[in-house]
XYZ file of C-alpha atoms in Angstrom:
465
model
C 66.168 151.605 57.546
C 64.336 148.249 58.302
C 67.455 147.008 60.478
C 67.499 150.458 62.202
C 63.967 149.918 63.141
C 64.443 146.524 64.564
C 67.624 147.675 66.445
C 65.023 150.595 68.269
C 62.310 147.841 68.869
C 64.898 145.323 70.566
C 66.415 148.207 72.864
C 62.904 149.117 73.985
C 61.981 145.554 74.627
C 65.413 145.205 76.623
C 64.505 148.307 78.542
C 61.078 147.206 79.547
C 62.153 143.986 80.623
C 64.858 145.572 82.874
C 62.498 147.961 84.431
C 60.014 144.573 85.224
C 62.772 142.646 86.800
C 63.418 145.608 89.087
C 60.138 146.011 90.224
C 59.647 142.609 91.056
C 62.565 142.315 92.874
C 61.602 145.456 94.926
C 58.130 143.741 95.447
C 59.452 140.450 96.451
C 62.217 141.357 98.837
C 61.262 144.534 100.755
C 61.299 143.422 103.966
C 62.096 144.909 107.429
C 63.513 141.726 108.638
C 66.632 142.119 106.559
C 67.816 144.872 108.558
C 68.656 144.615 112.339
C 67.116 147.511 114.447
C 69.113 148.528 117.275
C 66.943 147.592 119.737
C 65.744 144.282 118.528
C 68.010 142.045 120.568
C 69.757 140.478 117.855
C 72.958 139.546 116.229
C 74.097 140.485 113.011
C 75.627 137.371 110.793
C 78.112 138.173 108.233
C 76.871 139.207 104.835
C 77.598 135.612 102.909
C 74.034 135.450 101.329
C 74.861 136.610 97.609
C 73.699 133.012 96.481
C 70.264 133.308 98.467
C 68.027 135.735 96.594
C 67.255 133.391 93.325
C 66.411 130.723 96.049
C 64.049 132.647 97.823
C 62.227 133.567 94.379
C 61.562 129.729 93.987
C 60.455 129.198 97.558
C 58.085 132.163 97.431
C 56.445 130.894 94.292
C 55.917 127.001 94.718
C 56.842 126.475 98.698
C 54.567 128.319 101.037
C 55.201 128.196 104.699
C 52.588 125.315 105.132
C 54.353 122.898 102.485
C 57.700 123.797 104.187
C 56.501 122.880 107.730
C 54.643 119.858 106.697
C 57.846 118.163 105.541
C 58.893 118.366 108.969
C 56.200 115.892 110.327
C 55.094 112.394 109.544
C 52.598 109.762 110.400
C 50.352 110.644 113.148
C 51.917 114.091 113.717
C 51.031 115.039 110.190
C 47.500 114.108 110.985
C 47.650 116.355 114.219
C 49.326 119.220 112.152
C 46.791 119.339 109.307
C 44.026 119.156 111.508
C 44.939 122.105 113.857
C 48.211 123.554 112.551
C 50.260 122.169 115.385
C 51.991 118.976 115.984
C 54.437 117.818 118.651
C 57.268 114.877 117.986
C 59.071 113.179 120.401
C 61.568 110.535 120.656
C 64.560 109.580 122.784
C 66.867 112.341 121.587
C 64.574 115.478 120.911
C 61.396 116.957 120.898
C 60.211 119.123 117.958
C 57.051 121.303 117.945
C 55.748 122.590 114.574
C 53.257 125.617 114.348
C 51.581 126.599 111.025
C 49.771 129.566 112.619
C 50.743 132.908 113.699
C 52.585 132.466 116.979
C 53.827 134.842 119.702
C 57.157 134.537 121.216
C 57.695 136.432 124.816
C 61.298 136.395 125.380
C 60.997 137.027 128.958
C 60.546 133.739 130.350
C 60.943 131.977 126.828
C 57.150 131.600 126.243
C 55.515 130.535 122.764
C 51.979 131.549 122.354
C 50.203 129.334 119.773
C 46.391 130.832 119.827
C 43.718 128.313 118.837
C 40.207 129.306 119.881
C 38.910 125.865 119.051
C 41.175 123.714 121.535
C 41.682 123.957 125.279
C 44.171 125.432 126.832
C 47.455 123.361 127.139
C 50.949 124.161 128.383
C 53.855 122.334 127.321
C 57.389 122.520 128.499
C 60.252 121.752 126.062
C 64.263 121.993 126.334
C 65.203 122.785 122.565
C 68.409 120.611 122.591
C 69.015 117.323 120.732
C 70.160 115.008 123.727
C 66.925 114.585 125.502
C 68.417 111.232 127.073
C 71.291 112.848 129.093
C 70.223 114.405 132.165
C 73.410 115.948 132.525
C 73.408 117.854 129.242
C 69.646 118.689 129.711
C 70.399 120.283 133.032
C 72.357 123.102 131.326
C 69.273 123.933 128.866
C 66.579 126.601 129.699
C 62.949 125.351 129.317
C 60.955 126.776 126.787
C 56.963 127.087 127.979
C 54.592 126.470 124.959
C 51.013 127.648 125.513
C 48.570 126.145 123.096
C 44.838 126.480 122.744
C 42.240 129.307 123.843
C 43.979 132.247 124.627
C 41.145 133.791 126.717
C 42.756 132.250 130.105
C 46.308 133.528 129.392
C 46.211 136.111 126.612
C 49.311 136.892 124.729
C 51.369 140.068 125.001
C 51.116 142.680 122.313
C 53.905 142.201 119.405
C 56.947 144.621 119.635
C 58.244 142.993 116.470
C 56.548 141.451 113.735
C 58.389 138.986 111.185
C 57.392 137.468 107.697
C 59.065 134.515 107.886
C 59.122 131.085 110.150
C 60.858 131.145 113.610
C 63.120 128.435 114.418
C 64.189 128.200 118.276
C 66.807 126.186 119.551
C 69.298 126.447 122.359
C 73.257 126.893 122.139
C 73.881 125.370 125.635
C 73.946 121.756 126.250
C 77.571 120.542 125.811
C 78.918 123.330 123.540
C 82.365 123.897 124.143
C 83.151 120.366 122.763
C 83.251 120.329 119.093
C 81.927 116.915 118.702
C 78.469 117.786 120.338
C 78.517 121.248 118.726
C 78.219 119.445 115.422
C 76.187 116.374 116.452
C 73.763 118.083 118.603
C 73.101 121.599 117.030
C 74.694 122.029 113.481
C 73.678 118.913 111.612
C 70.147 118.766 113.524
C 70.033 122.570 112.582
C 70.833 121.300 108.862
C 68.245 118.507 109.230
C 65.435 120.704 110.252
C 65.908 123.927 108.066
C 67.872 123.381 105.184
C 64.720 122.813 102.813
C 63.504 126.332 103.891
C 66.397 127.841 101.601
C 67.254 130.722 104.080
C 63.665 132.051 104.737
C 63.401 131.475 108.403
C 64.797 133.491 111.535
C 66.615 131.753 114.434
C 65.837 132.348 117.940
C 68.793 131.182 120.001
C 67.977 130.340 123.704
C 70.859 130.418 126.376
C 72.378 132.773 123.739
C 76.152 132.385 123.480
C 77.735 135.103 121.521
C 81.191 133.027 121.257
C 79.207 129.804 120.024
C 77.332 132.210 117.490
C 80.425 134.021 116.089
C 82.183 130.707 115.900
C 79.510 129.012 113.694
C 78.629 132.513 111.885
C 79.210 130.856 108.455
C 77.116 128.195 109.021
C 74.126 130.010 110.505
C 74.443 132.634 107.781
C 74.059 130.123 105.187
C 70.733 128.495 106.822
C 69.178 131.873 107.508
C 69.215 134.882 105.752
C 68.401 136.895 108.781
C 70.012 138.091 111.783
C 69.507 135.751 114.670
C 67.649 136.913 117.938
C 69.008 136.831 121.401
C 65.910 136.320 123.648
C 67.582 138.005 126.519
C 65.957 141.445 125.809
C 62.345 140.713 127.078
C 60.653 141.606 123.812
C 57.646 140.036 121.994
C 58.283 138.719 118.530
C 55.334 137.682 116.475
C 55.898 135.097 113.581
C 53.449 133.509 110.915
C 54.790 130.075 112.042
C 57.244 128.328 114.236
C 59.643 125.101 114.935
C 60.653 124.846 118.620
C 63.550 122.031 118.833
C 65.672 120.293 116.187
C 65.314 116.763 114.621
C 68.088 114.384 115.207
C 69.069 111.150 113.692
C 72.348 109.433 115.054
C 75.765 110.341 115.758
C 77.152 112.610 113.182
C 74.554 111.208 110.756
C 71.751 112.144 108.469
C 68.931 109.644 107.641
C 68.303 110.724 104.006
C 64.771 109.013 103.876
C 63.748 111.339 106.907
C 65.054 114.578 105.873
C 63.017 117.040 104.034
C 64.475 117.419 100.593
C 66.383 114.122 100.939
C 69.725 115.534 101.995
C 72.672 112.910 102.498
C 75.985 113.150 104.321
C 77.428 114.175 101.182
C 75.098 117.143 100.756
C 75.989 118.224 104.205
C 79.528 118.315 103.288
C 78.945 120.279 100.043
C 77.238 122.593 102.293
C 80.212 123.082 104.785
C 82.210 123.233 101.656
C 80.340 126.193 100.339
C 79.937 127.792 104.081
C 83.685 127.562 104.810
C 84.837 128.437 101.123
C 86.678 125.082 101.073
C 88.941 124.521 97.930
C 89.544 120.801 97.798
C 86.712 118.181 97.099
C 88.739 115.204 96.661
C 92.172 113.816 97.943
C 93.091 113.044 94.438
C 94.105 116.980 94.005
C 97.174 116.355 96.298
C 100.793 115.679 94.940
C 102.206 114.809 98.348
C 100.299 113.261 101.110
C 99.704 115.807 103.962
C 99.105 114.241 107.194
C 97.258 115.893 110.156
C 98.041 114.573 113.738
C 95.709 115.745 116.149
C 97.746 116.533 119.314
C 95.915 116.346 122.455
C 96.979 118.047 125.873
C 95.138 116.292 128.288
C 93.919 112.703 128.445
C 94.694 109.951 125.615
C 97.785 112.144 124.866
C 100.530 110.573 122.520
C 103.559 110.336 124.994
C 105.960 109.520 122.015
C 104.495 112.198 119.876
C 107.889 113.376 118.470
C 108.973 109.952 117.555
C 105.659 109.322 115.560
C 106.302 112.503 113.732
C 109.562 111.538 112.604
C 108.391 108.335 111.425
C 105.452 109.632 109.483
C 107.898 111.978 107.865
C 110.206 109.155 106.927
C 107.464 107.263 105.417
C 106.822 110.189 102.961
C 104.350 112.489 104.594
C 104.151 116.069 105.185
C 103.264 116.666 108.828
C 100.513 119.037 110.024
C 100.404 118.918 113.978
C 96.888 120.156 115.179
C 97.103 121.644 118.582
C 94.156 123.025 120.678
C 95.236 126.398 119.844
C 94.951 125.728 116.034
C 91.551 124.301 116.399
C 89.850 127.449 118.247
C 89.287 129.049 115.114
C 86.726 126.859 113.434
C 86.713 128.951 110.303
C 90.694 128.847 109.729
C 91.030 125.189 110.958
C 88.321 123.877 108.480
C 90.513 125.098 105.797
C 93.449 123.633 107.045
C 91.911 120.089 107.417
C 90.725 120.440 103.865
C 94.061 120.602 102.735
C 95.141 117.238 104.306
C 94.828 113.599 102.865
C 95.174 111.739 106.007
C 94.304 112.645 109.752
C 95.520 110.551 113.009
C 94.185 111.039 116.314
C 93.222 109.272 119.138
C 89.624 108.939 120.313
C 88.242 112.096 121.165
C 86.073 115.475 120.150
C 88.990 116.415 117.638
C 88.341 113.831 115.283
C 85.113 115.667 114.346
C 87.049 117.635 112.218
C 87.205 114.819 109.793
C 84.114 116.360 108.165
C 86.232 118.891 106.700
C 88.591 116.348 105.176
C 88.042 116.180 101.219
C 86.340 112.916 99.920
C 88.765 110.112 99.269
C 91.041 111.139 102.424
C 91.908 108.590 105.000
C 90.881 108.867 108.911
C 93.091 106.889 111.010
C 91.479 106.680 114.780
C 93.836 105.446 117.449
C 91.657 103.314 119.960
C 92.666 103.476 123.583
C 91.640 100.154 125.761
C 87.843 99.629 126.126
C 86.846 102.430 123.801
C 86.106 100.299 120.856
C 82.317 100.954 120.555
C 82.677 104.522 121.071
C 85.282 104.951 118.503
C 83.281 103.172 115.741
C 79.904 104.674 116.433
C 81.213 108.346 116.974
C 83.437 108.582 114.312
C 84.333 105.435 112.551
C 80.914 104.780 110.796
C 80.345 108.493 110.236
C 83.689 108.593 108.536
C 82.435 106.033 105.906
C 79.087 108.025 105.047
C 81.397 111.143 104.783
C 83.148 109.680 101.660
C 86.417 109.054 103.637
C 88.554 105.844 104.074
C 88.500 104.646 107.547
C 91.191 102.618 109.238
C 91.344 101.754 112.976
C 94.602 101.196 114.999
C 93.577 99.137 118.106
C 96.528 99.571 120.763
C 97.840 96.944 122.971
C 97.683 97.054 126.491
C 101.358 97.615 126.759
C 100.696 100.936 124.670
C 98.558 102.224 127.461
C 99.940 104.253 130.386
C 97.531 102.114 132.409
C 99.633 99.277 131.822
C 102.709 100.828 133.948
C 100.218 102.438 136.371
C 98.361 99.371 137.353
C 100.338 96.389 136.152
C 99.395 93.564 133.728
C 97.496 91.487 136.502
C 95.594 94.344 137.656
C 91.510 94.182 136.675
C 92.115 97.524 134.817
C 94.206 95.672 132.391
C 93.203 92.174 132.843
C 89.550 92.497 133.627
C 88.049 95.707 132.181
C 84.557 94.615 132.258
C 84.778 94.608 136.069
C 85.662 98.244 136.016
C 83.115 98.998 133.371
C 80.564 97.234 135.516
C 80.747 100.162 137.855
C 79.013 102.504 136.046
C 79.901 105.248 133.302
C 81.680 107.524 135.841
C 84.085 104.767 137.133
C 84.785 103.687 133.678
C 85.314 107.314 132.264
C 87.808 108.247 135.332
C 89.867 105.489 134.277
C 89.825 104.938 130.446
C 88.818 108.166 129.153
C 90.185 110.785 131.463
C 92.897 108.724 132.885
C 94.848 107.060 129.946
C 97.698 108.026 127.718
C 99.357 106.192 124.830
C 102.777 105.305 123.967
C 102.319 103.824 120.264
C 104.433 100.920 118.964
C 105.820 102.835 116.428
C 106.716 99.306 114.175
C 103.241 98.140 114.366
C 101.496 101.351 113.991
C 103.928 101.822 110.792
C 102.075 99.218 109.093
C 98.678 101.298 109.313
C 100.207 104.265 108.073
C 101.782 102.526 105.038
C 97.912 100.895 104.368
C 96.883 104.403 104.293
C 99.352 105.485 101.852
C 98.643 102.818 99.593
C 94.854 104.002 99.811
C 95.861 107.274 98.646
C 97.700 106.139 95.647
C 94.858 104.296 94.251
C 92.029 107.101 95.198
C 90.119 108.339 92.318
C 87.098 110.487 92.181
C 83.708 108.048 91.701
C 80.181 108.542 91.003
C 80.415 111.897 90.162
C 81.155 112.838 94.049
C 83.777 115.565 94.485
């Protein structure tokens, strides 16, 4: 009888707990933001957020908006932020405005109203793309007008839509269409700026490019638990706070000491692994080395590519040739890259996909004439931070198509500095856009043998997988 009574008490307690959990869930997570009304002018992200709800419970409990926004500001900017709830940080690469107060974003004309009765009315113009130093890129980015201060002069329009999460405003223009710039100036800065929000924010994407949003749908849906807003509809959206612009550190880089949450490149790679559902963590999982050869169609082509593939196969590599069509679907291509233990390619945007290689893989960059600095800084140093082993193959003048086109005594070959001194466009026309490669197979073979030896001794370290 006593056992039966205990069983009934336990069942009743369990039922009460279940009811309590359901009530808490309903209270915390009821939000119109989770559904996209037909006239809101947004884009529905794929439903890949099954792991976000538990994170939201923690955020709601311990990380209010003010705390999350404050982590984006430093030094004098933080003093400004704490005194009036608004700060502006500018550096050589980007501008980032942070508002911890109700804002109204009028999509018509891209105007952000940040009312503050005790502050004089100030108008600021910002282009929310992280390449401020590049005039060519910034010409493609639409300006956003920020009106901060006393709103009696220019009162904000009424709200059409009210949201209960922070807005993050950035542009999908600039040099998009080039995978290096897409990762370097948008995706990584987006991660740096928003990851610590744990999806409790909503993106407003200016210069809205549907193709780009679809391409990076998996990334966007893992950074935000809500549908993105396309500002072309001309509506007014109200938010409790906002971030306009994205933080930038360096080429394909994250500075762990200047990131809310202290995220590193390893953390970013793990984030991509989750976003793209990548299976391989470390190259030691492969029994036979798989080599991906980045095949270019325009400049910096491998003129003897077939011979290179034949040599690679004789060395024991299974070769996957990545052509432009194959790289167009980033979701599928990320999975293919993740099955490779070596990537080989001439300096160019395609090497950005090294970020999907498993830890311990080898990245071999073939460096054309005069591109040493760009090769090292755009892909070489970042590769090391990604946990990859990096090898460079510096071509000899005889391996460049410029040698046959100009001759060994022409300044293009004998005195490259004389061409470089003429400026960026003169240099680009000759060495970036006008150069192809015919690789010395016997010389290059030594680099591939070294790559294979590295793989044979590669094992997981420091628990990083």
